[in-house]
Amino acid sequence: MTGAESVPPTSSPPGDLPTPDRADGRNATALAKAALTVMYRVDSTSDTGLRDAKLRAARYLTADYKAEVATEPVQYIPEEWRRHRAYIAVHLKPIQPEEGAPSDGATTAYRQWQLRTTPTGRDGWRGDPHNFVVYMELTRSSRHAPWRVSNVSAVNDN
């Protein structure tokens, strides 16, 4: 099996992860939020790293972007997180597009988010939060097709 064919992990971290039936594929913002929540909710008890969480979001991604994610290097979870059985608490806030950002079209949409990730132990431990600005591109094959994430770029904002 090649990386592009690998099956996403089946276990889900704690919390209210969006499910495909609750993520409205007709709404670019709702789909983007669901995808980011799943993509960054890493769980030290079931994941080897961020790529596992991103692959769990495969249902929200275009085929090309899913293949790209599948070839990303594994980013291993720190041992401290494992000791605390930590997962990443994800907090998202939409932000206005920067001046000069492209406008949405019938089959392409752009979203920007303030993302805060906080390692959170099941024993009450909390790691240092990390802040990012996330730029997303979403596409669909026609005006009536569901949106899918075609690109995500996260810039450290600490």
PDB file of C-alpha atoms in Angstrom, residues 13 19 25 30 36 41 44 69 74 92 94-95 101 106 108-110 112 120 123 140 145-146 150-151 156-157:
ATOM      1  CA  PRO A  13      -9.485  11.729  20.186  1.00  0.00           C
ATOM      2  CA  THR A  19     -18.573  14.068  11.887  1.00  0.00           C
ATOM      3  CA  GLY A  25     -20.177  20.548   2.665  1.00  0.00           C
ATOM      4  CA  ALA A  30     -18.387  25.187   8.120  1.00  0.00           C
ATOM      5  CA  LEU A  36      -9.161  22.125  10.815  1.00  0.00           C
ATOM      6  CA  ARG A  41      -6.774  17.333  17.272  1.00  0.00           C
ATOM      7  CA  SER A  44      -0.970  10.962  22.221  1.00  0.00           C
ATOM      8  CA  VAL A  69      -0.728  14.910   3.385  1.00  0.00           C
ATOM      9  CA  VAL A  74       5.760  11.811  10.634  1.00  0.00           C
ATOM     10  CA  LEU A  92     -10.531  28.378  16.136  1.00  0.00           C
ATOM     11  CA  PRO A  94     -12.285  33.108  11.853  1.00  0.00           C
ATOM     12  CA  ILE A  95     -10.347  36.194  10.824  1.00  0.00           C
ATOM     13  CA  ALA A 101      -6.526  38.239  -0.619  1.00  0.00           C
ATOM     14  CA  ALA A 106     -18.313  29.634  -7.532  1.00  0.00           C
ATOM     15  CA  THR A 108     -12.967  28.265  -5.088  1.00  0.00           C
ATOM     16  CA  ALA A 109     -13.118  29.735  -1.584  1.00  0.00           C
ATOM     17  CA  TYR A 110     -10.498  31.085   0.813  1.00  0.00           C
ATOM     18  CA  GLN A 112      -8.329  32.451   7.305  1.00  0.00           C
ATOM     19  CA  THR A 120      -4.122  18.958  27.400  1.00  0.00           C
ATOM     20  CA  ASP A 123      -4.601  14.130  34.293  1.00  0.00           C
ATOM     21  CA  ARG A 140     -15.460  22.087  -5.567  1.00  0.00           C
ATOM     22  CA  ALA A 145     -20.829  19.968  -5.405  1.00  0.00           C
ATOM     23  CA  PRO A 146     -19.592  19.892  -1.794  1.00  0.00           C
ATOM     24  CA  SER A 150      -7.357  21.762  -1.326  1.00  0.00           C
ATOM     25  CA  ASN A 151      -4.594  23.512   0.635  1.00  0.00           C
ATOM     26  CA  ASN A 156       3.355  30.279  13.672  1.00  0.00           C
ATOM     27  CA  ASP A 157       1.959  33.380  15.378  1.00  0.00           C
TER      28      ASP A 157
END
